[in-house]
PDB file of C-alpha atoms and ligand atoms in Angstrom:
ATOM      1  CA  ALA A 159     -44.553  15.227 -22.106  1.00 42.00           C
ATOM      2  CA  LYS A 160     -44.691  15.861 -18.532  1.00 45.00           C
ATOM      3  CA  ALA A 161     -46.128  12.417 -17.756  1.00 51.00           C
ATOM      4  CA  GLN A 162     -43.338  10.915 -19.873  1.00 55.00           C
ATOM      5  CA  GLY A 163     -40.881  13.058 -17.995  1.00 53.00           C
ATOM      6  CA  LYS A 164     -42.294  11.732 -14.777  1.00 53.00           C
ATOM      7  CA  ASN A 165     -42.045   8.211 -15.876  1.00 55.00           C
ATOM      8  CA  CYS A 166     -38.529   8.626 -16.895  1.00 58.00           C
ATOM      9  CA  TYR A 167     -37.762  10.129 -13.496  1.00 57.00           C
ATOM     10  CA  VAL A 168     -39.283   7.261 -11.653  1.00 61.00           C
ATOM     11  CA  VAL A 169     -37.431   4.581 -13.825  1.00 60.00           C
ATOM     12  CA  HIS A 170     -34.263   6.644 -13.311  1.00 71.00           C
ATOM     13  CA  ASN A 171     -34.719   6.579  -9.636  1.00 79.00           C
ATOM     14  CA  ALA A 172     -35.264   2.814  -9.514  1.00 80.00           C
ATOM     15  CA  GLU A 173     -32.085   2.473 -11.435  1.00 83.00           C
ATOM     16  CA  LEU A 174     -30.377   4.780  -9.138  1.00 81.00           C
ATOM     17  CA  LEU A 175     -31.661   2.714  -6.121  1.00 80.00           C
ATOM     18  CA  ASN A 176     -30.493  -0.442  -7.640  1.00 82.00           C
ATOM     19  CA  GLU A 177     -27.053   0.987  -8.141  1.00 83.00           C
ATOM     20  CA  MET A 178     -26.922   2.149  -4.669  1.00 79.00           C
ATOM     21  CA  MET A 179     -27.949  -1.167  -3.435  1.00 78.00           C
ATOM     22  CA  ASP A 180     -25.341  -2.915  -5.562  1.00 82.00           C
ATOM     23  CA  GLU A 181     -22.602  -0.614  -4.324  1.00 81.00           C
ATOM     24  CA  TYR A 182     -23.718  -1.073  -0.678  1.00 83.00           C
ATOM     25  CA  MET A 183     -23.635  -4.803  -1.044  1.00 86.00           C
ATOM     26  CA  LEU A 184     -20.344  -4.644  -2.753  1.00 89.00           C
ATOM     27  CA  GLU A 185     -19.003  -2.663   0.118  1.00 90.00           C
ATOM     28  CA  VAL A 186     -20.305  -5.223   2.604  1.00 90.00           C
ATOM     29  CA  ASP A 187     -18.499  -7.913   0.657  1.00 93.00           C
ATOM     30  CA  LEU A 188     -15.318  -5.822   0.210  1.00 93.00           C
ATOM     31  CA  ARG A 189     -15.142  -5.602   3.979  1.00 92.00           C
ATOM     32  CA  LYS A 190     -14.944  -9.415   4.269  1.00 95.00           C
ATOM     33  CA  ALA A 191     -12.710  -9.903   1.208  1.00 96.00           C
ATOM     34  CA  LEU A 192      -9.439  -9.560   2.943  1.00 93.00           C
ATOM     35  CA  GLU A 193     -10.088 -12.109   5.717  1.00 92.00           C
ATOM     36  CA  ASN A 194     -11.624 -14.454   3.187  1.00 96.00           C
ATOM     37  CA  LYS A 195      -8.569 -14.196   1.051  1.00 96.00           C
ATOM     38  CA  GLU A 196     -10.402 -13.265  -2.097  1.00 98.00           C
ATOM     39  CA  PHE A 197      -7.846 -10.953  -3.618  1.00 98.00           C
ATOM     40  CA  VAL A 198      -5.472 -12.190  -6.158  1.00 98.00           C
ATOM     41  CA  LEU A 199      -2.636 -10.534  -8.016  1.00 98.00           C
ATOM     42  CA  TYR A 200      -2.156 -10.845 -11.648  1.00 98.00           C
ATOM     43  CA  TYR A 201       1.205  -9.835 -13.184  1.00 98.00           C
ATOM     44  CA  GLN A 202       1.891  -8.108 -16.512  1.00 98.00           C
ATOM     45  CA  PRO A 203       5.369  -8.505 -18.131  1.00 97.00           C
ATOM     46  CA  GLN A 204       7.625  -5.661 -18.782  1.00 98.00           C
ATOM     47  CA  ILE A 205       9.966  -6.347 -21.646  1.00 97.00           C
ATOM     48  CA  HIS A 206      13.247  -4.648 -22.283  1.00 97.00           C
ATOM     49  CA  ASN A 207      13.077  -3.250 -25.891  1.00 98.00           C
ATOM     50  CA  ASN A 208      16.681  -3.926 -26.871  1.00 94.00           C
ATOM     51  CA  THR A 209      17.169  -7.421 -25.666  1.00 95.00           C
ATOM     52  CA  GLY A 210      13.535  -8.723 -25.527  1.00 95.00           C
ATOM     53  CA  VAL A 211      14.271  -9.889 -21.945  1.00 94.00           C
ATOM     54  CA  LEU A 212      11.608  -9.920 -19.232  1.00 95.00           C
ATOM     55  CA  VAL A 213      12.745  -7.273 -16.688  1.00 96.00           C
ATOM     56  CA  GLY A 214       9.720  -6.601 -14.644  1.00 97.00           C
ATOM     57  CA  LEU A 215       6.218  -7.558 -13.682  1.00 98.00           C
ATOM     58  CA  GLU A 216       3.452  -5.112 -12.687  1.00 98.00           C
ATOM     59  CA  ALA A 217       1.229  -6.509  -9.991  1.00 98.00           C
ATOM     60  CA  LEU A 218      -2.383  -5.780 -10.705  1.00 98.00           C
ATOM     61  CA  ILE A 219      -5.007  -6.647  -8.179  1.00 98.00           C
ATOM     62  CA  ARG A 220      -8.334  -8.668  -8.867  1.00 98.00           C
ATOM     63  CA  TRP A 221     -11.167  -9.653  -6.633  1.00 96.00           C
ATOM     64  CA  GLN A 222     -12.275 -13.212  -6.885  1.00 97.00           C
ATOM     65  CA  HIS A 223     -15.793 -12.633  -5.718  1.00 94.00           C
ATOM     66  CA  PRO A 224     -17.659 -15.777  -4.376  1.00 93.00           C
ATOM     67  CA  THR A 225     -20.756 -15.117  -6.708  1.00 92.00           C
ATOM     68  CA  LEU A 226     -19.838 -12.281  -9.058  1.00 91.00           C
ATOM     69  CA  GLY A 227     -16.632 -13.791 -10.305  1.00 94.00           C
ATOM     70  CA  LEU A 228     -13.301 -11.981 -11.031  1.00 96.00           C
ATOM     71  CA  ILE A 229     -13.877  -8.244 -10.463  1.00 95.00           C
ATOM     72  CA  PRO A 230     -11.326  -5.837 -11.995  1.00 96.00           C
ATOM     73  CA  PRO A 231      -9.762  -3.034  -9.843  1.00 97.00           C
ATOM     74  CA  GLY A 232     -11.668  -0.346 -11.740  1.00 95.00           C
ATOM     75  CA  LYS A 233     -14.873  -1.736 -10.146  1.00 93.00           C
ATOM     76  CA  PHE A 234     -13.606  -1.588  -6.462  1.00 95.00           C
ATOM     77  CA  ILE A 235     -10.483   0.528  -5.878  1.00 94.00           C
ATOM     78  CA  LYS A 236     -12.425   3.794  -5.842  1.00 92.00           C
ATOM     79  CA  LEU A 237     -14.917   2.265  -3.288  1.00 93.00           C
ATOM     80  CA  ALA A 238     -12.002   1.051  -1.251  1.00 95.00           C
ATOM     81  CA  GLU A 239     -10.597   4.448  -1.246  1.00 92.00           C
ATOM     82  CA  GLU A 240     -13.820   6.007  -0.176  1.00 91.00           C
ATOM     83  CA  ASN A 241     -14.310   3.715   2.716  1.00 90.00           C
ATOM     84  CA  GLY A 242     -10.691   3.644   3.867  1.00 92.00           C
ATOM     85  CA  LEU A 243     -10.070  -0.114   3.153  1.00 95.00           C
ATOM     86  CA  ILE A 244      -7.577   0.708   0.520  1.00 95.00           C
ATOM     87  CA  THR A 245      -4.748   1.043   3.017  1.00 94.00           C
ATOM     88  CA  GLN A 246      -5.231  -2.523   4.245  1.00 95.00           C
ATOM     89  CA  ILE A 247      -5.813  -3.847   0.719  1.00 97.00           C
ATOM     90  CA  GLY A 248      -2.727  -2.041  -0.473  1.00 97.00           C
ATOM     91  CA  GLU A 249      -0.551  -3.504   2.227  1.00 97.00           C
ATOM     92  CA  TRP A 250      -1.782  -6.920   1.294  1.00 98.00           C
ATOM     93  CA  VAL A 251      -0.720  -6.148  -2.305  1.00 98.00           C
ATOM     94  CA  ILE A 252       2.761  -5.162  -1.239  1.00 98.00           C
ATOM     95  CA  ASP A 253       3.142  -8.145   1.026  1.00 98.00           C
ATOM     96  CA  GLU A 254       1.931 -10.579  -1.534  1.00 98.00           C
ATOM     97  CA  ALA A 255       4.002  -9.161  -4.480  1.00 98.00           C
ATOM     98  CA  CYS A 256       7.271  -9.181  -2.435  1.00 98.00           C
ATOM     99  CA  SER A 257       6.601 -12.607  -1.079  1.00 98.00           C
ATOM    100  CA  GLN A 258       5.826 -14.006  -4.543  1.00 98.00           C
ATOM    101  CA  ASN A 259       8.872 -12.378  -6.044  1.00 98.00           C
ATOM    102  CA  LYS A 260      11.158 -13.805  -3.359  1.00 98.00           C
ATOM    103  CA  LYS A 261       9.535 -17.290  -3.931  1.00 97.00           C
ATOM    104  CA  TRP A 262      10.438 -17.076  -7.599  1.00 96.00           C
ATOM    105  CA  GLN A 263      13.919 -15.935  -6.833  1.00 95.00           C
ATOM    106  CA  ASP A 264      14.376 -18.739  -4.235  1.00 95.00           C
ATOM    107  CA  ALA A 265      13.207 -21.197  -6.907  1.00 92.00           C
ATOM    108  CA  GLY A 266      16.015 -20.144  -9.055  1.00 91.00           C
ATOM    109  CA  MET A 267      14.069 -17.982 -11.551  1.00 90.00           C
ATOM    110  CA  MET A 268      15.805 -15.071 -13.338  1.00 89.00           C
ATOM    111  CA  PRO A 269      15.283 -12.170 -10.972  1.00 94.00           C
ATOM    112  CA  VAL A 270      12.740  -9.498 -12.171  1.00 96.00           C
ATOM    113  CA  LYS A 271      11.548  -6.313 -10.692  1.00 98.00           C
ATOM    114  CA  ILE A 272       8.014  -6.432  -9.175  1.00 98.00           C
ATOM    115  CA  SER A 273       5.906  -3.065  -9.487  1.00 98.00           C
ATOM    116  CA  VAL A 274       3.123  -2.355  -7.186  1.00 98.00           C
ATOM    117  CA  ASN A 275       0.648   0.530  -7.557  1.00 97.00           C
ATOM    118  CA  LEU A 276       0.252   2.818  -4.580  1.00 95.00           C
ATOM    119  CA  SER A 277      -3.045   4.648  -4.032  1.00 91.00           C
ATOM    120  CA  THR A 278      -3.197   8.212  -2.677  1.00 87.00           C
ATOM    121  CA  GLN A 279      -4.313   7.176   0.826  1.00 89.00           C
ATOM    122  CA  GLN A 280      -1.747   4.466   1.118  1.00 91.00           C
ATOM    123  CA  PHE A 281       0.955   6.774  -0.054  1.00 92.00           C
ATOM    124  CA  LEU A 282      -0.040   9.406   2.555  1.00 90.00           C
ATOM    125  CA  THR A 283      -0.423   6.808   5.347  1.00 90.00           C
ATOM    126  CA  ARG A 284       2.020   7.790   8.015  1.00 88.00           C
ATOM    127  CA  ASN A 285       3.327   4.309   8.397  1.00 93.00           C
ATOM    128  CA  LEU A 286       4.136   3.497   4.771  1.00 96.00           C
ATOM    129  CA  ILE A 287       7.824   3.575   5.299  1.00 97.00           C
ATOM    130  CA  SER A 288       7.882   1.346   8.461  1.00 97.00           C
ATOM    131  CA  PHE A 289       5.444  -1.055   6.716  1.00 97.00           C
ATOM    132  CA  MET A 290       7.808  -1.248   3.741  1.00 98.00           C
ATOM    133  CA  GLU A 291      10.747  -1.919   6.010  1.00 98.00           C
ATOM    134  CA  GLU A 292       8.841  -4.647   7.847  1.00 98.00           C
ATOM    135  CA  VAL A 293       7.899  -6.397   4.559  1.00 98.00           C
ATOM    136  CA  LEU A 294      11.429  -6.196   3.196  1.00 98.00           C
ATOM    137  CA  GLU A 295      12.731  -7.672   6.385  1.00 98.00           C
ATOM    138  CA  ARG A 296      10.156 -10.407   6.729  1.00 97.00           C
ATOM    139  CA  THR A 297      10.136 -11.579   3.035  1.00 97.00           C
ATOM    140  CA  ALA A 298      14.040 -10.963   2.708  1.00 97.00           C
ATOM    141  CA  ILE A 299      13.426  -9.689  -0.787  1.00 98.00           C
ATOM    142  CA  ASP A 300      16.263  -7.548  -2.168  1.00 98.00           C
ATOM    143  CA  PRO A 301      14.739  -4.110  -2.386  1.00 98.00           C
ATOM    144  CA  ALA A 302      16.471  -3.653  -5.718  1.00 98.00           C
ATOM    145  CA  TYR A 303      13.701  -5.816  -7.094  1.00 98.00           C
ATOM    146  CA  VAL A 304      10.835  -3.847  -5.747  1.00 98.00           C
ATOM    147  CA  VAL A 305       9.299  -0.752  -7.498  1.00 98.00           C
ATOM    148  CA  VAL A 306       6.453   1.482  -6.487  1.00 97.00           C
ATOM    149  CA  GLU A 307       4.236   3.185  -9.088  1.00 96.00           C
ATOM    150  CA  ILE A 308       2.895   6.501  -7.999  1.00 93.00           C
ATOM    151  CA  THR A 309       0.723   9.202  -9.755  1.00 88.00           C
ATOM    152  CA  GLU A 310      -0.327  12.859  -9.798  1.00 72.00           C
ATOM    153  CA  TYR A 311      -1.641  12.717  -6.224  1.00 70.00           C
ATOM    154  CA  MET A 312       1.869  13.450  -5.300  1.00 71.00           C
ATOM    155  CA  ALA A 313       1.346  17.075  -6.037  1.00 69.00           C
ATOM    156  CA  MET A 314      -1.256  17.290  -3.077  1.00 75.00           C
ATOM    157  CA  GLU A 315       1.365  17.102  -0.323  1.00 81.00           C
ATOM    158  CA  TYR A 316       4.371  18.326  -2.137  1.00 83.00           C
ATOM    159  CA  ASP A 317       7.104  18.559   0.572  1.00 88.00           C
ATOM    160  CA  TYR A 318       5.761  15.476   2.415  1.00 90.00           C
ATOM    161  CA  SER A 319       5.709  13.504  -0.854  1.00 90.00           C
ATOM    162  CA  ILE A 320       9.482  14.239  -1.400  1.00 91.00           C
ATOM    163  CA  GLN A 321      10.238  13.184   2.072  1.00 93.00           C
ATOM    164  CA  VAL A 322       8.437   9.884   1.587  1.00 94.00           C
ATOM    165  CA  LEU A 323      10.111   9.275  -1.699  1.00 94.00           C
ATOM    166  CA  GLU A 324      13.561   9.904  -0.317  1.00 96.00           C
ATOM    167  CA  GLN A 325      12.897   7.490   2.383  1.00 97.00           C
ATOM    168  CA  LEU A 326      11.793   4.856  -0.123  1.00 97.00           C
ATOM    169  CA  LYS A 327      14.947   5.517  -2.136  1.00 97.00           C
ATOM    170  CA  THR A 328      17.063   5.073   1.061  1.00 98.00           C
ATOM    171  CA  LEU A 329      15.429   1.624   1.483  1.00 98.00           C
ATOM    172  CA  GLY A 330      16.635   0.826  -1.964  1.00 98.00           C
ATOM    173  CA  ILE A 331      13.187   0.663  -3.564  1.00 98.00           C
ATOM    174  CA  GLY A 332      12.638   1.843  -7.203  1.00 98.00           C
ATOM    175  CA  ILE A 333      10.057   4.562  -7.896  1.00 96.00           C
ATOM    176  CA  SER A 334       8.098   4.912 -11.063  1.00 95.00           C
ATOM    177  CA  ILE A 335       5.767   7.682 -12.175  1.00 93.00           C
ATOM    178  CA  ASP A 336       2.661   6.109 -13.543  1.00 93.00           C
ATOM    179  CA  ASP A 337       0.381   7.494 -16.362  1.00 91.00           C
ATOM    180  CA  PHE A 338       2.975  10.117 -17.104  1.00 91.00           C
ATOM    181  CA  GLY A 339       1.695  13.061 -19.152  1.00 86.00           C
ATOM    182  CA  THR A 340      -1.880  12.902 -17.900  1.00 86.00           C
ATOM    183  CA  GLY A 341      -1.693  14.627 -14.468  1.00 75.00           C
ATOM    184  CA  TYR A 342      -0.699  18.195 -13.966  1.00 66.00           C
ATOM    185  CA  SER A 343       2.635  19.640 -12.895  1.00 60.00           C
ATOM    186  CA  SER A 344       4.294  16.371 -13.947  1.00 72.00           C
ATOM    187  CA  LEU A 345       7.369  18.119 -15.184  1.00 82.00           C
ATOM    188  CA  ASN A 346       7.856  19.358 -11.666  1.00 81.00           C
ATOM    189  CA  TYR A 347       8.128  15.732 -10.469  1.00 82.00           C
ATOM    190  CA  LEU A 348      10.924  15.151 -12.853  1.00 85.00           C
ATOM    191  CA  LYS A 349      12.823  18.054 -11.392  1.00 86.00           C
ATOM    192  CA  ASN A 350      12.297  17.407  -7.706  1.00 86.00           C
ATOM    193  CA  PHE A 351      11.341  13.823  -7.072  1.00 90.00           C
ATOM    194  CA  PRO A 352      13.927  11.034  -6.824  1.00 93.00           C
ATOM    195  CA  ILE A 353      12.329   8.818  -9.514  1.00 93.00           C
ATOM    196  CA  ASP A 354      13.780   5.991 -11.613  1.00 97.00           C
ATOM    197  CA  TYR A 355      11.186   5.294 -14.224  1.00 97.00           C
ATOM    198  CA  ILE A 356       8.562   7.173 -16.233  1.00 95.00           C
ATOM    199  CA  LYS A 357       5.671   5.317 -17.573  1.00 96.00           C
ATOM    200  CA  ILE A 358       4.180   6.831 -20.629  1.00 95.00           C
ATOM    201  CA  ASP A 359       0.362   6.737 -20.286  1.00 94.00           C
ATOM    202  CA  ARG A 360      -1.434   4.297 -22.552  1.00 96.00           C
ATOM    203  CA  SER A 361      -3.500   7.237 -24.136  1.00 95.00           C
ATOM    204  CA  PHE A 362      -0.413   8.514 -25.938  1.00 96.00           C
ATOM    205  CA  VAL A 363       0.764   4.962 -26.929  1.00 97.00           C
ATOM    206  CA  SER A 364      -2.599   3.815 -28.321  1.00 96.00           C
ATOM    207  CA  GLU A 365      -2.866   6.663 -30.963  1.00 94.00           C
ATOM    208  CA  LEU A 366       0.834   6.569 -31.690  1.00 95.00           C
ATOM    209  CA  MET A 367       0.611   5.459 -35.277  1.00 95.00           C
ATOM    210  CA  ASN A 368      -2.497   7.480 -36.228  1.00 95.00           C
ATOM    211  CA  ASN A 369      -1.971  10.756 -34.456  1.00 96.00           C
ATOM    212  CA  GLU A 370       1.168  12.874 -35.165  1.00 96.00           C
ATOM    213  CA  LYS A 371       0.742  14.814 -32.030  1.00 96.00           C
ATOM    214  CA  ASP A 372       0.868  11.697 -29.893  1.00 96.00           C
ATOM    215  CA  ALA A 373       4.035  10.548 -31.775  1.00 97.00           C
ATOM    216  CA  ILE A 374       5.577  13.988 -31.144  1.00 97.00           C
ATOM    217  CA  ILE A 375       4.614  13.793 -27.342  1.00 95.00           C
ATOM    218  CA  VAL A 376       5.976  10.393 -26.976  1.00 97.00           C
ATOM    219  CA  LYS A 377       9.318  11.132 -28.631  1.00 97.00           C
ATOM    220  CA  ALA A 378       9.533  14.391 -26.358  1.00 96.00           C
ATOM    221  CA  ILE A 379       8.840  12.365 -23.148  1.00 95.00           C
ATOM    222  CA  ILE A 380      11.583   9.761 -23.990  1.00 97.00           C
ATOM    223  CA  THR A 381      14.188  12.462 -24.771  1.00 97.00           C
ATOM    224  CA  LEU A 382      13.332  14.524 -21.716  1.00 94.00           C
ATOM    225  CA  ALA A 383      13.442  11.393 -19.479  1.00 95.00           C
ATOM    226  CA  HIS A 384      16.808  10.280 -20.916  1.00 97.00           C
ATOM    227  CA  ASN A 385      18.445  13.603 -20.492  1.00 96.00           C
ATOM    228  CA  LEU A 386      17.269  13.497 -16.812  1.00 95.00           C
ATOM    229  CA  HIS A 387      18.707  10.005 -16.515  1.00 95.00           C
ATOM    230  CA  LYS A 388      15.298   8.167 -16.087  1.00 96.00           C
ATOM    231  CA  GLU A 389      14.206   5.099 -17.763  1.00 98.00           C
ATOM    232  CA  VAL A 390      11.112   5.038 -19.914  1.00 98.00           C
ATOM    233  CA  ILE A 391       8.468   2.306 -19.802  1.00 98.00           C
ATOM    234  CA  ALA A 392       5.610   2.563 -22.392  1.00 98.00           C
ATOM    235  CA  GLU A 393       2.407   1.172 -21.275  1.00 97.00           C
ATOM    236  CA  GLY A 394      -0.565  -0.285 -23.405  1.00 98.00           C
ATOM    237  CA  VAL A 395       1.621  -1.385 -26.322  1.00 98.00           C
ATOM    238  CA  GLU A 396      -0.692  -3.495 -28.368  1.00 98.00           C
ATOM    239  CA  THR A 397       0.764  -3.633 -31.857  1.00 98.00           C
ATOM    240  CA  LYS A 398       4.074  -4.405 -33.511  1.00 97.00           C
ATOM    241  CA  ASP A 399       4.056  -1.055 -35.176  1.00 97.00           C
ATOM    242  CA  GLN A 400       3.776   0.680 -31.802  1.00 98.00           C
ATOM    243  CA  LEU A 401       6.736  -1.428 -30.449  1.00 98.00           C
ATOM    244  CA  ASP A 402       8.870  -0.694 -33.471  1.00 98.00           C
ATOM    245  CA  PHE A 403       8.228   2.978 -33.134  1.00 98.00           C
ATOM    246  CA  LEU A 404       9.137   2.911 -29.434  1.00 98.00           C
ATOM    247  CA  LYS A 405      12.293   0.832 -30.132  1.00 98.00           C
ATOM    248  CA  ASN A 406      13.312   3.202 -32.921  1.00 98.00           C
ATOM    249  CA  HIS A 407      13.067   6.074 -30.464  1.00 98.00           C
ATOM    250  CA  GLN A 408      15.001   4.429 -27.778  1.00 98.00           C
ATOM    251  CA  CYS A 409      12.196   3.760 -25.256  1.00 98.00           C
ATOM    252  CA  ASP A 410      13.675   1.370 -22.782  1.00 98.00           C
ATOM    253  CA  ILE A 411      10.899  -0.924 -21.668  1.00 98.00           C
ATOM    254  CA  SER A 412       7.469  -1.944 -23.099  1.00 98.00           C
ATOM    255  CA  GLN A 413       4.379  -3.429 -21.394  1.00 98.00           C
ATOM    256  CA  GLY A 414       0.991  -4.254 -23.042  1.00 98.00           C
ATOM    257  CA  TYR A 415      -1.251  -6.680 -24.636  1.00 98.00           C
ATOM    258  CA  PHE A 416       1.187  -7.054 -27.656  1.00 98.00           C
ATOM    259  CA  PHE A 417       3.202  -9.135 -25.175  1.00 97.00           C
ATOM    260  CA  SER A 418       0.752 -10.271 -22.671  1.00 97.00           C
ATOM    261  CA  LYS A 419      -2.272  -9.475 -20.681  1.00 97.00           C
ATOM    262  CA  PRO A 420      -1.706  -9.538 -16.824  1.00 98.00           C
ATOM    263  CA  LEU A 421      -1.693 -13.289 -15.789  1.00 97.00           C
ATOM    264  CA  PRO A 422      -1.956 -15.159 -12.578  1.00 97.00           C
ATOM    265  CA  ALA A 423       1.280 -16.301 -10.896  1.00 96.00           C
ATOM    266  CA  ASP A 424       1.258 -19.906 -12.107  1.00 95.00           C
ATOM    267  CA  LYS A 425       0.905 -18.725 -15.719  1.00 95.00           C
ATOM    268  CA  ILE A 426       3.621 -16.200 -15.490  1.00 95.00           C
ATOM    269  CA  GLU A 427       5.889 -18.796 -14.015  1.00 92.00           C
ATOM    270  CA  LYS A 428       5.253 -21.392 -16.846  1.00 90.00           C
ATOM    271  CA  ILE A 429       5.361 -18.888 -19.765  1.00 89.00           C
ATOM    272  CA  TYR A 430       7.927 -16.314 -18.668  1.00 84.00           C
ATOM    273  CA  LEU A 431      10.176 -17.221 -15.770  1.00 80.00           C
ATOM    274  CA  VAL A 432      13.019 -19.369 -16.937  1.00 71.00           C
ATOM    275  CA  GLN A 433      15.564 -21.043 -14.680  1.00 62.00           C
ATOM    276  CA  ARG A 434      18.810 -19.292 -14.489  1.00 57.00           C
TER     277      ARG A 434
HETATM  278  P1  C2E B1592      -2.629   1.142 -14.271  1.00 64.14           P
HETATM  279  O1  C2E B1592      -1.653   1.138 -13.142  1.00 64.14           O
HETATM  280  O2  C2E B1592      -2.480   2.315 -15.322  1.00 64.14           O
HETATM  281  O3  C2E B1592      -2.461  -0.298 -14.861  1.00 64.14           O
HETATM  282  C1  C2E B1592      -2.529  -0.482 -16.267  1.00 64.14           C
HETATM  283  C2  C2E B1592      -3.850  -1.045 -16.732  1.00 64.14           C
HETATM  284  O4  C2E B1592      -3.956  -1.254 -18.133  1.00 64.14           O
HETATM  285  C3  C2E B1592      -4.248  -2.397 -16.231  1.00 64.14           C
HETATM  286  O5  C2E B1592      -5.727  -2.518 -16.019  1.00 64.14           O
HETATM  287  C4  C2E B1592      -3.841  -3.346 -17.349  1.00 64.14           C
HETATM  288  O6  C2E B1592      -4.466  -4.518 -17.456  1.00 64.14           O
HETATM  289  C5  C2E B1592      -4.270  -2.444 -18.456  1.00 64.14           C
HETATM  290  N1  C2E B1592      -3.477  -2.766 -19.730  1.00 64.14           N
HETATM  291  C6  C2E B1592      -2.196  -3.193 -19.763  1.00 64.14           C
HETATM  292  N2  C2E B1592      -1.777  -3.390 -21.051  1.00 64.14           N
HETATM  293  C7  C2E B1592      -2.774  -2.909 -21.859  1.00 64.14           C
HETATM  294  C8  C2E B1592      -3.003  -2.837 -23.277  1.00 64.14           C
HETATM  295  O7  C2E B1592      -2.116  -3.161 -24.099  1.00 64.14           O
HETATM  296  N3  C2E B1592      -4.229  -2.438 -23.686  1.00 64.14           N
HETATM  297  C9  C2E B1592      -5.139  -1.987 -22.808  1.00 64.14           C
HETATM  298  N4  C2E B1592      -6.333  -1.586 -23.425  1.00 64.14           N
HETATM  299  N5  C2E B1592      -5.112  -2.075 -21.539  1.00 64.14           N
HETATM  300  C10 C2E B1592      -3.994  -2.501 -20.978  1.00 64.14           C
HETATM  301  P2  C2E B1592      -6.202  -3.071 -14.655  1.00 64.14           P
HETATM  302  O8  C2E B1592      -5.507  -4.318 -14.181  1.00 64.14           O
HETATM  303  O9  C2E B1592      -7.812  -3.314 -14.749  1.00 64.14           O
HETATM  304  O10 C2E B1592      -6.050  -1.953 -13.589  1.00 64.14           O
HETATM  305  C11 C2E B1592      -6.627  -0.721 -13.766  1.00 64.14           C
HETATM  306  C12 C2E B1592      -6.106   0.222 -12.705  1.00 64.14           C
HETATM  307  O11 C2E B1592      -6.440  -0.100 -11.321  1.00 64.14           O
HETATM  308  C13 C2E B1592      -4.478   0.363 -12.711  1.00 64.14           C
HETATM  309  O12 C2E B1592      -4.124   1.223 -13.870  1.00 64.14           O
HETATM  310  C14 C2E B1592      -4.392   0.981 -11.385  1.00 64.14           C
HETATM  311  O13 C2E B1592      -4.508   2.332 -11.396  1.00 64.14           O
HETATM  312  C15 C2E B1592      -5.431   0.333 -10.499  1.00 64.14           C
HETATM  313  N6  C2E B1592      -4.918  -0.804  -9.802  1.00 64.14           N
HETATM  314  C16 C2E B1592      -4.660  -2.086 -10.170  1.00 64.14           C
HETATM  315  N7  C2E B1592      -3.987  -2.744  -9.149  1.00 64.14           N
HETATM  316  C17 C2E B1592      -3.940  -1.873  -8.175  1.00 64.14           C
HETATM  317  C18 C2E B1592      -3.395  -2.172  -6.784  1.00 64.14           C
HETATM  318  O14 C2E B1592      -2.937  -3.204  -6.432  1.00 64.14           O
HETATM  319  N8  C2E B1592      -3.497  -0.972  -5.964  1.00 64.14           N
HETATM  320  C19 C2E B1592      -3.919   0.226  -6.406  1.00 64.14           C
HETATM  321  N9  C2E B1592      -3.975   1.111  -5.518  1.00 64.14           N
HETATM  322  N10 C2E B1592      -4.492   0.289  -7.666  1.00 64.14           N
HETATM  323  C20 C2E B1592      -4.466  -0.655  -8.513  1.00 64.14           C
HETATM  324 CA1   CA B1593       0.453   1.193 -12.685  1.00 64.14          CA
HETATM  325 CA1   CA B1594      -0.525   3.253 -15.871  1.00 64.14          CA
HETATM  326 CA1   CA B1595      -4.041   4.147 -15.787  1.00 64.14          CA
END
């Protein structure tokens, strides 16, 4: 048994070593990815429930790796947070999303809001506001068509977070709480943060039709949000049943595979963006 245990240990170590090598190499590549222009944004439609009209697009980053192919954010965002690259990557995301949205508007497409995800570090970076100002000015995008998605990390630097959010609001940018219901003290945000949208986390939406508790929670979030004059976006909507439930309970906007997976800009343009 001991020998076996030892063998397992050796194998396990080899695997661990492989993993560490992979991660190290990925980090080396990640450092070059920005200057090699290997990041791309995919966009996922957000559909107004009452009208069926496209009202927004969430920008979601992918890494077009030269040999490994298209890498999803789940595989490199954490790494980028650990080594500090996330701030630069995040700035690229904001820049690219605003530029793309402005291009679409200039081409005469129906204007939609573009949402970008802000990481913890990026949110706490002291120059976030001046960077935002600079991008708004340079791209000439109307800030009414820009939304930032934030999560529970806001709780960490509470007073500072409120300050940053107030400044974003002053710039005219929309604010959305992502993955709502999963973090802690989220109800506090509703009370004290100047937010416009609440995104109900996918975990509540996916079990909506099978789990009475999820249904109760979703209904309660919608009512609560509306009473506080916030709009509600459901994420991870995959079925007609889920959509019907959300519509019946006055959820404002839906996003999920039922409508579309995130798509590259050219596909979004062809399928979703119609000339005014
Ligand atoms: P998120 O912000 O919660 O984004 C939603 C994720 O759910 C996306 O995964 C999206 O493709 C996926 N999704 C959308 N609809 C459905 C559905 O109906 N069913 C299922 N099963 N999944 C759905 P993605 O693109 O892999 O992004 C994962 C996470 O990576 C995001 O979660 C976000 O936290 C982070 N992320 C993505 N882009 C960025 C970025 O530019 N900056 C930062 N800081 N984080 C990003
Ligand atoms: Ca998000
Ligand atoms: Ca989310
Ligand atoms: Ca999420």
